[in-house]
Coordinates of C-alpha atoms in Angstrom, one line a residue:
M1 CA -13.5 36.1 8.4
A2 CA -11.3 33.8 7.4
G3 CA -7.3 35.1 6.9
P4 CA -5.5 34.7 3.6
S5 CA -3.3 31.4 5.4
T6 CA -6.7 29.9 6.0
R7 CA -7.7 30.5 2.2
V8 CA -5.1 29.0 1.1
R9 CA -4.9 25.9 3.2
V10 CA -8.7 25.6 2.1
G11 CA -7.8 26.1 -1.3
T12 CA -5.3 23.5 -1.6
A13 CA -7.3 20.9 0.3
A14 CA -9.9 21.2 -2.3
W15 CA -7.8 21.0 -5.2
S16 CA -6.3 18.1 -3.8
V17 CA -10.1 16.5 -3.1
L18 CA -10.7 17.3 -6.7
L19 CA -7.6 15.4 -8.2
A20 CA -8.0 12.3 -5.8
A21 CA -11.5 12.1 -6.9
L22 CA -10.4 12.4 -10.5
A23 CA -7.9 10.0 -10.4
L24 CA -10.4 7.4 -8.5
G25 CA -13.5 8.0 -10.6
P26 CA -15.9 5.3 -11.2
L27 CA -14.3 3.6 -8.2
L28 CA -16.3 5.9 -6.0
G29 CA -19.3 4.4 -6.4
A30 CA -18.3 2.0 -3.9
L31 CA -18.7 4.8 -1.1
V32 CA -22.3 4.2 -1.8
P33 CA -24.1 0.9 0.1
G34 CA -24.4 -1.1 -2.3
G35 CA -22.3 0.4 -4.5
G36 CA -20.0 -2.4 -5.1
H37 CA -16.6 -3.5 -4.3
L38 CA -12.6 -3.1 -5.1
L39 CA -11.2 -5.9 -6.4
L40 CA -8.1 -5.4 -9.0
R41 CA -4.7 -7.4 -8.7
D42 CA -3.6 -7.0 -4.9
A43 CA -6.6 -5.4 -3.7
V44 CA -9.3 -7.4 -2.5
T45 CA -12.0 -5.6 -0.4
T46 CA -15.2 -7.8 0.8
P47 CA -18.0 -6.5 2.5
R48 CA -17.3 -7.8 5.9
S49 CA -13.5 -9.9 6.7
Y50 CA -12.5 -11.4 10.1
L51 CA -9.7 -11.3 12.7
T52 CA -7.9 -14.8 11.4
D53 CA -4.5 -15.9 12.3
S54 CA -3.8 -14.9 8.7
A55 CA -4.9 -11.4 9.6
L56 CA -2.9 -10.8 12.6
G57 CA 0.5 -11.6 11.0
L58 CA 0.6 -15.5 12.0
G59 CA 0.2 -17.3 8.8
E60 CA 3.0 -19.6 6.9
G61 CA 4.4 -16.2 4.8
A62 CA 5.7 -13.3 5.7
A63 CA 3.7 -10.5 7.5
R64 CA 3.5 -7.9 4.1
A65 CA -0.6 -7.3 5.0
V66 CA -0.4 -5.8 8.9
P67 CA -1.7 -4.2 10.6
Q68 CA -3.8 -3.6 7.5
D69 CA -6.1 -6.9 7.5
A70 CA -6.5 -6.8 11.3
V71 CA -7.9 -2.7 10.8
V72 CA -10.0 -3.6 8.2
A73 CA -11.6 -6.8 9.5
T74 CA -12.0 -4.8 12.7
L75 CA -13.8 -1.4 11.3
S76 CA -15.4 -4.0 8.5
S77 CA -17.9 -5.2 11.6
V78 CA -19.1 -1.3 11.3
I79 CA -18.7 -0.3 7.9
D80 CA -19.0 -2.1 4.4
G81 CA -15.2 -3.3 3.7
G82 CA -15.3 -2.0 0.4
T83 CA -16.6 1.5 1.2
L84 CA -14.3 1.9 4.2
V85 CA -11.0 1.2 1.6
V86 CA -12.4 3.4 -1.0
G87 CA -12.8 5.9 1.7
I88 CA -9.5 5.6 3.1
L89 CA -8.0 5.7 -0.4
L90 CA -9.2 9.1 -1.2
L91 CA -8.5 10.6 2.3
A92 CA -4.4 8.9 1.4
L93 CA -4.4 10.5 -2.1
A94 CA -6.0 13.9 -1.1
G95 CA -4.0 14.2 2.0
A96 CA -0.7 13.6 -0.5
G97 CA -1.2 16.6 -2.0
I98 CA -2.6 18.6 0.9
G99 CA 0.5 17.4 3.0
A100 CA 2.8 18.3 -0.3
G101 CA 1.4 21.7 0.3
A102 CA 2.2 22.3 3.9
M103 CA 5.7 21.0 3.3
I104 CA 6.7 23.4 0.9
A105 CA 5.0 26.1 3.0
R106 CA 7.3 24.8 6.0
L107 CA 10.7 24.2 4.4
L108 CA 10.7 27.6 2.1
D109 CA 8.8 30.1 4.7
T110 CA 6.0 30.7 1.9
T111 CA 2.2 31.3 2.2
A112 CA 1.6 31.7 -1.2
A113 CA -0.9 29.4 -2.8
A114 CA 0.9 28.9 -6.0
P115 CA 3.8 26.8 -4.9
R116 CA 1.3 24.3 -2.9
V117 CA -0.9 24.1 -5.5
V118 CA 1.8 23.1 -7.9
A119 CA 3.2 20.7 -5.1
A120 CA -0.4 18.7 -4.2
T121 CA -0.7 18.3 -7.8
V122 CA 3.0 16.5 -8.4
A123 CA 2.1 14.5 -5.1
I124 CA -1.1 13.0 -6.5
W125 CA -0.6 12.9 -10.5
N126 CA 2.3 11.2 -10.9
P127 CA 3.3 7.3 -12.3
Y128 CA 3.8 6.0 -8.9
V129 CA 0.2 7.0 -7.9
A130 CA -1.3 5.3 -11.1
E131 CA 1.1 2.0 -10.8
R132 CA 0.3 1.4 -7.3
L133 CA -3.5 2.0 -8.2
L134 CA -3.5 -0.7 -11.0
Q135 CA -1.4 -3.0 -9.3
G136 CA -4.1 -2.8 -6.2
H137 CA -1.7 -1.0 -3.3
W138 CA -4.1 0.9 -1.5
S139 CA -2.5 0.7 1.9
L140 CA 1.2 1.2 0.4
L141 CA -0.5 4.7 -0.8
V142 CA -1.4 5.5 2.5
G143 CA 2.5 5.2 3.7
Y144 CA 3.1 7.2 0.4
A145 CA 1.0 9.6 1.7
A146 CA 2.3 10.0 4.9
L147 CA 5.9 11.3 3.6
P148 CA 5.1 14.9 3.4
W149 CA 3.6 14.8 6.6
T150 CA 6.2 13.6 8.1
V151 CA 8.9 15.8 6.6
V152 CA 7.3 18.5 8.0
A153 CA 6.8 16.9 11.7
A154 CA 10.8 15.7 11.7
A155 CA 11.4 19.2 10.6
A156 CA 9.4 20.6 13.5
L157 CA 11.4 18.4 16.0
R158 CA 14.9 19.9 14.5
R159 CA 14.0 23.2 16.2
T160 CA 12.6 21.9 19.4
V161 CA 11.2 18.8 21.0
T162 CA 7.6 19.1 22.5
V163 CA 4.9 16.6 23.6
R164 CA 2.8 17.7 20.5
G165 CA 5.9 17.8 17.9
V166 CA 6.7 14.0 19.2
A167 CA 3.0 13.1 18.8
A168 CA 2.5 14.6 15.7
L169 CA 5.4 12.5 14.2
V170 CA 4.5 9.4 16.2
L171 CA 1.2 10.0 14.1
C172 CA 2.4 10.2 11.0
L173 CA 4.4 7.0 11.2
G174 CA 1.7 5.2 12.7
V175 CA -0.6 6.3 10.2
A176 CA 2.4 5.0 7.5
G177 CA 2.2 1.9 9.6
L178 CA -0.5 0.5 8.4
T179 CA 2.1 -1.7 6.2
P180 CA 5.7 -2.8 7.1
T181 CA 6.9 -1.0 3.7
G182 CA 4.9 2.6 4.8
L183 CA 6.7 2.7 7.6
L184 CA 10.2 1.7 6.9
L185 CA 9.4 4.5 4.2
N186 CA 8.7 7.5 6.7
A187 CA 11.2 6.2 9.3
V188 CA 13.8 6.9 6.6
A189 CA 12.0 9.7 5.7
A190 CA 12.2 11.3 9.3
A191 CA 15.6 9.9 10.3
V192 CA 17.1 11.9 7.5
V193 CA 15.6 15.0 8.3
V194 CA 16.6 15.2 11.9
L195 CA 20.3 14.0 11.1
A196 CA 20.6 16.6 8.6
P197 CA 23.2 19.3 10.1
G198 CA 22.2 22.4 12.3
A199 CA 20.5 21.2 15.0
P200 CA 20.5 18.9 17.7
R201 CA 20.6 14.9 16.9
R202 CA 20.6 12.8 19.5
L203 CA 17.3 13.0 21.3
P204 CA 15.4 13.4 17.9
V205 CA 16.9 10.3 16.3
G206 CA 16.3 8.2 19.4
L207 CA 12.7 9.2 19.3
V208 CA 12.3 8.2 15.8
L209 CA 14.0 4.9 16.5
A210 CA 12.1 4.1 19.3
A211 CA 8.6 5.1 17.6
T212 CA 9.7 2.8 14.3
A213 CA 10.2 -0.2 16.7
L214 CA 7.3 0.1 18.6
L215 CA 4.9 0.4 15.7
S216 CA 6.6 -2.2 13.7
T217 CA 5.8 -4.9 16.1
P218 CA 2.4 -5.6 14.2
W219 CA 4.8 -7.6 11.5
S220 CA 8.1 -7.6 13.5
V221 CA 6.5 -9.8 16.3
P222 CA 5.0 -12.6 14.3
A223 CA 8.5 -12.8 12.5
F224 CA 10.0 -13.8 15.5
T225 CA 7.0 -15.9 17.1
S226 CA 5.5 -17.9 14.1
G227 CA 8.4 -17.8 11.6
A228 CA 6.7 -15.9 9.1
G229 CA 9.9 -14.0 8.5
A230 CA 11.5 -16.9 6.8
A231 CA 13.6 -16.9 4.0
S232 CA 12.1 -16.1 0.7
D233 CA 12.4 -17.3 -3.1
P234 CA 15.2 -15.3 -4.3
A235 CA 13.8 -15.7 -7.9
G236 CA 11.3 -12.7 -6.8
V237 CA 14.1 -10.2 -6.5
A238 CA 14.4 -10.3 -10.4
A239 CA 10.8 -10.6 -10.6
F240 CA 10.3 -7.8 -8.5
A241 CA 13.0 -5.5 -9.9
A242 CA 12.2 -2.2 -11.2
R243 CA 11.7 -1.8 -14.9
A244 CA 12.8 0.2 -17.7
E245 CA 10.4 2.3 -19.6
P246 CA 10.1 3.3 -23.5
G247 CA 12.8 5.8 -24.3
L248 CA 13.9 6.5 -20.3
G249 CA 16.1 3.3 -19.1
T250 CA 15.5 2.1 -15.7
V251 CA 16.7 5.4 -14.4
G252 CA 15.1 7.8 -16.5
A253 CA 11.3 5.6 -15.8
L254 CA 12.5 5.9 -11.4
A255 CA 13.1 9.5 -11.9
G256 CA 9.8 10.2 -13.5
L257 CA 8.3 8.2 -10.1
G258 CA 7.6 5.2 -12.8
G259 CA 9.1 1.7 -13.8
I260 CA 6.7 -0.4 -11.5
W261 CA 8.1 -4.3 -12.1
N262 CA 4.7 -5.9 -13.5
A263 CA 4.4 -4.0 -17.3
D264 CA 0.5 -5.1 -16.9
A265 CA -0.1 -2.3 -13.9
V266 CA 1.3 0.8 -16.0
P267 CA -1.1 3.5 -17.8
S268 CA -1.0 3.2 -21.7
S269 CA 0.2 6.2 -21.8
R270 CA 3.5 4.9 -19.9
T271 CA 4.2 1.7 -22.9
T272 CA 4.9 4.5 -25.8
G273 CA 7.1 6.9 -26.3
W274 CA 4.8 9.6 -24.1
A275 CA 6.5 7.7 -21.0
L276 CA 9.8 9.9 -22.8
V277 CA 7.3 13.1 -23.1
G278 CA 5.8 13.0 -19.9
T279 CA 8.8 12.3 -17.5
A280 CA 10.6 15.0 -19.5
A281 CA 8.0 17.7 -18.6
L282 CA 7.5 16.2 -15.3
L283 CA 11.5 16.9 -14.6
A284 CA 11.2 20.2 -16.8
V285 CA 9.1 21.5 -14.1
A286 CA 11.0 20.3 -11.1
A287 CA 14.2 21.3 -12.6
A288 CA 12.6 25.2 -13.3
G289 CA 12.4 25.3 -9.0
V290 CA 16.0 24.4 -8.3
P291 CA 16.9 27.9 -8.7
A292 CA 14.7 28.7 -6.0
L293 CA 16.0 25.9 -3.7
R294 CA 19.4 26.6 -4.4
R295 CA 19.0 30.3 -3.0
R296 CA 16.5 29.1 0.3
R297 CA 18.9 26.1 0.7
T298 CA 18.7 25.0 4.3
P299 CA 19.9 21.4 5.6
T300 CA 16.3 20.3 5.8
V301 CA 15.7 21.0 2.2
V302 CA 18.8 19.4 1.0
A303 CA 18.5 16.5 2.9
V304 CA 15.1 16.0 1.6
T305 CA 15.6 16.6 -2.4
G306 CA 18.9 14.3 -1.7
L307 CA 17.2 11.4 0.1
G308 CA 15.0 11.7 -3.1
L309 CA 17.6 11.3 -5.6
V310 CA 19.3 8.5 -3.5
A311 CA 16.3 6.6 -3.7
V312 CA 16.3 6.8 -7.6
L313 CA 19.7 6.0 -7.7
L314 CA 20.1 3.2 -5.0
T315 CA 17.0 2.0 -6.9
A316 CA 18.1 1.8 -9.8
L317 CA 21.2 -0.1 -9.0
A318 CA 19.1 -2.9 -7.1
A319 CA 18.0 -3.8 -10.5
T320 CA 21.7 -4.2 -12.3
P321 CA 23.0 -7.5 -12.1
V322 CA 25.3 -6.4 -8.6
G323 CA 22.3 -5.6 -6.8
L324 CA 20.5 -8.4 -8.2
D325 CA 23.1 -11.0 -6.9
V326 CA 22.8 -8.9 -3.3
G327 CA 19.0 -9.3 -3.4
R328 CA 19.0 -12.4 -3.8
W329 CA 21.5 -13.5 -1.1
A330 CA 19.5 -11.2 1.2
A331 CA 16.0 -13.6 0.2
D332 CA 18.1 -16.6 0.9
S333 CA 19.8 -15.5 3.9
V334 CA 18.2 -12.9 5.9
P335 CA 14.9 -13.6 7.6
G336 CA 12.2 -11.2 6.5
A337 CA 14.0 -9.6 3.3
G338 CA 11.0 -10.6 1.5
L339 CA 8.9 -8.0 3.0
L340 CA 11.4 -5.6 1.1
R341 CA 11.6 -7.7 -2.3
D342 CA 9.4 -5.0 -4.3
G343 CA 12.7 -2.6 -5.0
Q344 CA 10.8 0.1 -7.0
K345 CA 8.5 1.1 -4.3
W346 CA 11.1 2.6 -2.5
V347 CA 11.4 5.2 -5.1
A348 CA 8.6 6.7 -3.3
L349 CA 11.3 8.8 -1.2
W350 CA 11.6 11.5 -4.2
M351 CA 8.2 12.4 -4.2
P352 CA 8.4 14.8 -1.4
G353 CA 11.9 16.1 -3.4
L354 CA 10.5 16.2 -6.4
A355 CA 7.1 17.9 -4.9
L356 CA 9.7 20.5 -3.6
A357 CA 11.2 21.7 -6.5
A358 CA 8.1 21.8 -8.5
G359 CA 6.6 24.0 -5.9
A360 CA 9.1 26.1 -5.9
A361 CA 9.5 26.9 -9.5
T362 CA 6.4 29.0 -8.9
L363 CA 8.1 31.2 -5.9
R364 CA 8.7 34.4 -8.2
F365 CA 6.3 34.2 -11.2
R366 CA 3.1 32.8 -8.8
W367 CA 0.1 31.8 -11.0
R368 CA 1.3 32.2 -14.4
A369 CA 3.9 29.8 -13.6
A370 CA 1.3 27.8 -11.4
V371 CA -1.0 27.4 -13.8
A372 CA 1.4 26.3 -16.7
A373 CA 3.1 24.1 -14.3
T374 CA 0.2 22.5 -13.0
A375 CA -1.3 21.8 -16.8
I376 CA 2.3 20.5 -17.8
V377 CA 2.2 17.9 -15.0
V378 CA -1.5 16.8 -15.4
A379 CA -0.9 16.5 -19.3
A380 CA 2.4 14.7 -18.4
L381 CA 0.0 11.7 -17.5
P382 CA -3.3 12.3 -19.1
D383 CA -4.5 8.4 -18.5
L384 CA -4.4 8.8 -14.6
A385 CA -7.8 10.2 -15.0
W386 CA -11.0 8.9 -14.1
G387 CA -9.9 5.8 -12.0
V388 CA -6.2 5.5 -14.5
G389 CA -8.1 5.4 -17.9
G390 CA -11.6 3.5 -16.2
A391 CA -9.6 0.0 -14.9
L392 CA -10.6 1.4 -11.3
R393 CA -14.1 0.6 -11.0
P394 CA -16.5 -1.2 -8.3
V395 CA -17.3 -5.0 -8.9
H396 CA -20.1 -6.6 -7.3
Y397 CA -19.8 -10.2 -6.0
P398 CA -22.7 -12.8 -7.3
D399 CA -24.7 -13.8 -3.8
D400 CA -23.1 -17.3 -3.9
W401 CA -19.8 -15.9 -2.0
A402 CA -22.2 -14.8 0.9
R403 CA -24.1 -18.4 0.9
L404 CA -20.2 -19.7 0.8
A405 CA -19.2 -17.2 4.1
A406 CA -22.6 -18.7 6.0
A407 CA -22.0 -22.1 5.1
I408 CA -18.8 -22.3 6.6
G409 CA -19.0 -20.0 9.3
A410 CA -16.5 -19.5 11.8
S411 CA -14.4 -22.7 11.6
E412 CA -11.3 -23.8 13.5
R413 CA -10.5 -26.2 10.9
D414 CA -8.7 -24.6 7.8
V415 CA -10.1 -24.2 4.3
A416 CA -7.6 -25.7 1.2
V417 CA -8.7 -23.8 -2.2
L418 CA -8.3 -24.4 -5.7
P419 CA -7.9 -23.9 -8.8
A420 CA -3.9 -23.7 -8.0
G421 CA -2.0 -20.7 -6.7
T422 CA -2.9 -17.5 -4.8
F423 CA -4.6 -15.2 -8.1
R424 CA -8.2 -16.0 -10.0
Q425 CA -9.9 -15.0 -12.9
F426 CA -14.0 -14.1 -12.4
A427 CA -16.1 -13.0 -15.1
F428 CA -17.9 -10.7 -12.6
S429 CA -14.0 -9.2 -11.8
G430 CA -12.8 -8.7 -16.0
D431 CA -10.2 -10.2 -17.2
V432 CA -7.0 -9.0 -14.9
P433 CA -5.9 -11.7 -12.4
V434 CA -7.1 -10.7 -8.9
L435 CA -5.8 -12.4 -5.7
D436 CA -8.2 -15.1 -4.2
P437 CA -11.0 -13.1 -2.0
A438 CA -11.7 -16.3 0.1
P439 CA -9.2 -15.3 2.6
R440 CA -11.0 -12.2 3.2
W441 CA -14.6 -13.6 2.7
L442 CA -14.3 -16.5 5.1
D443 CA -14.0 -16.4 9.1
A444 CA -11.7 -19.5 9.0
D445 CA -7.7 -19.4 8.0
V446 CA -7.6 -20.4 4.2
L447 CA -4.2 -21.8 2.9
Q448 CA -2.3 -20.4 0.3
T449 CA 0.8 -21.1 -0.8
G450 CA 1.6 -17.5 -1.7
D451 CA 3.2 -18.2 -5.4
L452 CA 2.8 -15.5 -7.4
P453 CA 3.2 -15.8 -11.4
V454 CA 5.3 -12.9 -12.5
G455 CA 6.7 -12.5 -16.0
G456 CA 6.1 -15.7 -17.3
R457 CA 8.0 -17.2 -13.7
L458 CA 6.9 -18.7 -10.7
V459 CA 7.9 -17.0 -7.3
S460 CA 7.2 -19.3 -4.7
G461 CA 5.7 -18.2 -1.5
E462 CA 6.3 -19.7 2.1
G463 CA 3.4 -21.5 2.2
D464 CA 5.0 -25.0 2.9
R465 CA 1.8 -26.3 4.4
A466 CA -0.5 -25.1 2.0
R467 CA 1.5 -26.6 -1.0
A468 CA 1.7 -30.0 0.5
V469 CA -2.2 -29.9 0.6
E470 CA -2.5 -28.3 -3.1
Q471 CA -0.6 -31.4 -4.4
Q472 CA -2.7 -33.7 -2.6
L473 CA -5.5 -32.3 -3.9
L474 CA -4.2 -31.9 -7.0
S475 CA -2.6 -35.9 -7.5
G476 CA -6.1 -37.2 -6.4
R477 CA -6.2 -37.7 -2.8
A478 CA -8.1 -36.3 0.0
P479 CA -6.5 -34.0 2.8
D480 CA -4.2 -35.8 4.7
P481 CA -6.5 -35.6 8.4
A482 CA -3.5 -34.6 10.4
L483 CA -3.1 -31.2 8.2
G484 CA -6.2 -29.7 9.8
V485 CA -8.2 -29.2 6.4
G486 CA -11.7 -29.2 7.2
W487 CA -13.1 -27.7 4.0
V488 CA -12.1 -28.1 0.5
L489 CA -13.5 -25.5 -2.0
L490 CA -13.7 -25.6 -5.6
E491 CA -13.9 -22.3 -7.2
V492 CA -15.3 -23.2 -10.5
T493 CA -15.9 -20.4 -12.2
S494 CA -12.3 -19.6 -11.9
R495 CA -9.5 -20.7 -14.8
G496 CA -6.6 -22.3 -13.1
Q497 CA -5.4 -26.0 -12.5
V498 CA -7.5 -28.2 -10.8
G499 CA -5.9 -31.6 -11.8
R500 CA -7.4 -34.7 -10.4
V501 CA -9.6 -32.9 -7.6
D502 CA -12.8 -35.2 -8.2
E503 CA -11.0 -38.1 -7.5
A504 CA -9.9 -36.2 -4.4
V505 CA -13.3 -35.4 -3.0
A506 CA -15.4 -38.3 -4.1
A507 CA -15.9 -39.0 -0.4
L508 CA -15.5 -36.1 1.3
D509 CA -19.4 -34.7 1.8
E510 CA -20.7 -31.9 -0.3
V511 CA -22.0 -28.5 0.8
D512 CA -24.5 -26.6 -1.8
V513 CA -23.3 -23.1 -1.9
G514 CA -24.5 -22.2 -5.3
P515 CA -23.3 -22.4 -8.9
E516 CA -20.2 -20.4 -8.2
F517 CA -18.5 -22.9 -6.2
R518 CA -18.5 -27.1 -5.2
L519 CA -17.5 -26.9 -1.3
Y520 CA -16.8 -29.9 0.4
R521 CA -16.4 -31.1 4.2
V522 CA -13.7 -33.2 5.8
P523 CA -15.5 -35.1 8.0
D524 CA -12.5 -36.8 9.9
A525 CA -10.1 -33.6 9.7
I526 CA -8.1 -33.1 13.2
T527 CA -9.0 -29.6 14.2
P528 CA -5.3 -27.8 14.2
P529 CA -4.3 -26.7 18.1
P530 CA -4.8 -23.0 18.1
A531 CA -2.3 -20.6 17.2
D532 CA -1.1 -18.5 20.5
R533 CA -2.5 -15.2 19.5
T534 CA -1.5 -13.0 22.7
A535 CA 2.0 -11.7 21.2
A536 CA 0.4 -10.9 17.8
V537 CA -3.1 -9.1 19.8
V538 CA -0.7 -7.2 21.9
A539 CA 1.4 -6.1 19.1
H540 CA -1.4 -4.7 17.4
L541 CA -2.8 -3.0 20.3
V542 CA 0.3 -0.9 21.0
W543 CA 0.6 -0.2 17.2
A544 CA -3.0 1.3 17.6
G545 CA -2.8 2.5 21.1
L546 CA 0.0 4.3 20.2
T547 CA -1.3 5.8 16.9
L548 CA -4.5 7.0 18.5
A549 CA -3.4 8.5 21.4
A550 CA -0.6 10.6 18.9
A551 CA -3.8 11.3 17.2
G552 CA -5.4 12.7 20.7
I553 CA -2.5 14.7 21.5
A554 CA -2.0 16.4 18.2
A555 CA -5.6 17.0 17.6
S556 CA -6.2 18.5 21.0
G557 CA -2.7 20.6 20.8
A558 CA -4.1 22.0 16.9
L559 CA -7.4 23.2 18.7
G560 CA -5.7 24.8 21.3
S561 CA -3.4 26.6 19.3
R562 CA -6.3 28.0 17.0
R563 CA -8.3 29.0 20.3
G564 CA -5.6 30.7 21.8
R565 CA -4.9 33.0 18.3
P566 CA -6.1 36.5 18.8
G567 CA -9.3 37.4 16.6
P568 CA -9.5 39.9 13.7
R569 CA -8.8 43.5 14.6

């Protein structure tokens, strides 16, 4: 018979899964075979993707999507890529809630269900989650979801350093390390917790730094070996800075976990005066818990809440003229700074502190307060429900995409694509621009400039060779054979600039793959020398090996502790 604490954990988990499912809504249809794929702004899923050089971080651009792309490429060989990503997203959102509940139980030393449920609600149901879903940042949400778990693991290391404790922390950092930002967010949170006064610091801090260094190798190694960490366009600093919301200003938007740079990737309620009402309601719930936090103040609680407040302040400062100047200098002078250009994502560090305070508000009144607090948090952002107002829904690729992939096959020569730019608008995916799916559909490296249109301006990417090929095609010239382009692909159903491409492909061999595309083979292209993948592959294996080993140790330890518990008397 399950004890009270088990029932509380199960109840919190069930509530978290319910909220996560409600937030994803119609997108859950992609979990069913043939149910479609996620294709929204930066989120691109395909039935299968491949371990191309770009997937390993060896392209011209900064390695922003590693080891994410390599993981999806590997696992999509056995499970549909759309099902895989949507399943990960569901687990991540539910995990954020379950982790927030575990964090409040550990840090506030409570077994009550009400604080866990409220903390879980805040962790899942907030503008940060809604905006990142709309922007398509599914893998960033994995790192976000790991934050409360990382706090719990780091807090355990403050008491005693054990193999299981170290494994738990490495597991959290490894899972979060699906993207560079996720790893850095969690590494900062772990470091701040173990550095808080009142406990030995040297060994825990060393462990955090060592784990971070090893788990970052999928993107740090390519930055050193392939030039992928080159300087970025300074224009991206202002373009990707945090944005003020109606009635709130920048600080207010960030304090409410909002303020993403893309004004088109926000729920409707955040574009009206309800942004002020919703933020005030969310912060009021958290403020109600401040007295309880003060009574149960510990170094860890202070560290978690203090880190969140500092994250809000620094993110807001980064959007000021002085902050933008510093960011432009870094983008222009510091290799790899382009990985950090999206300033608002760092406000994720405020979520654990906000959830902690909101849950603490119910310590005294329990379920009466919990019901009220939960209702307020959900009502503050009503349009997160059902796939953020229906924006998240699976799409179905035309059959021509599969024919295209089969025609190109496993090509050692690169693919040049038009229309110009990295975003597309297809009738089958709606009016919202999406990243070109070709790099993930094809078993070949697709040249991409990385240029991004943001707020009426163009932020240049790092793809110089892709830009040179694109300009040749637009000006009516066939690709230079020395550039290693073996294919020219025109995605004819997407709007965009194609220039004089008809002149450029006039002498090339056309391959019929259906009305969605015009595909041309470049017969005299020189096959480029293969990239040396050794270091990148080893780096990915280091990340995967550490993460899986940590998962095994943590799981065996958890099972052992359960078996060792005495039965009911």
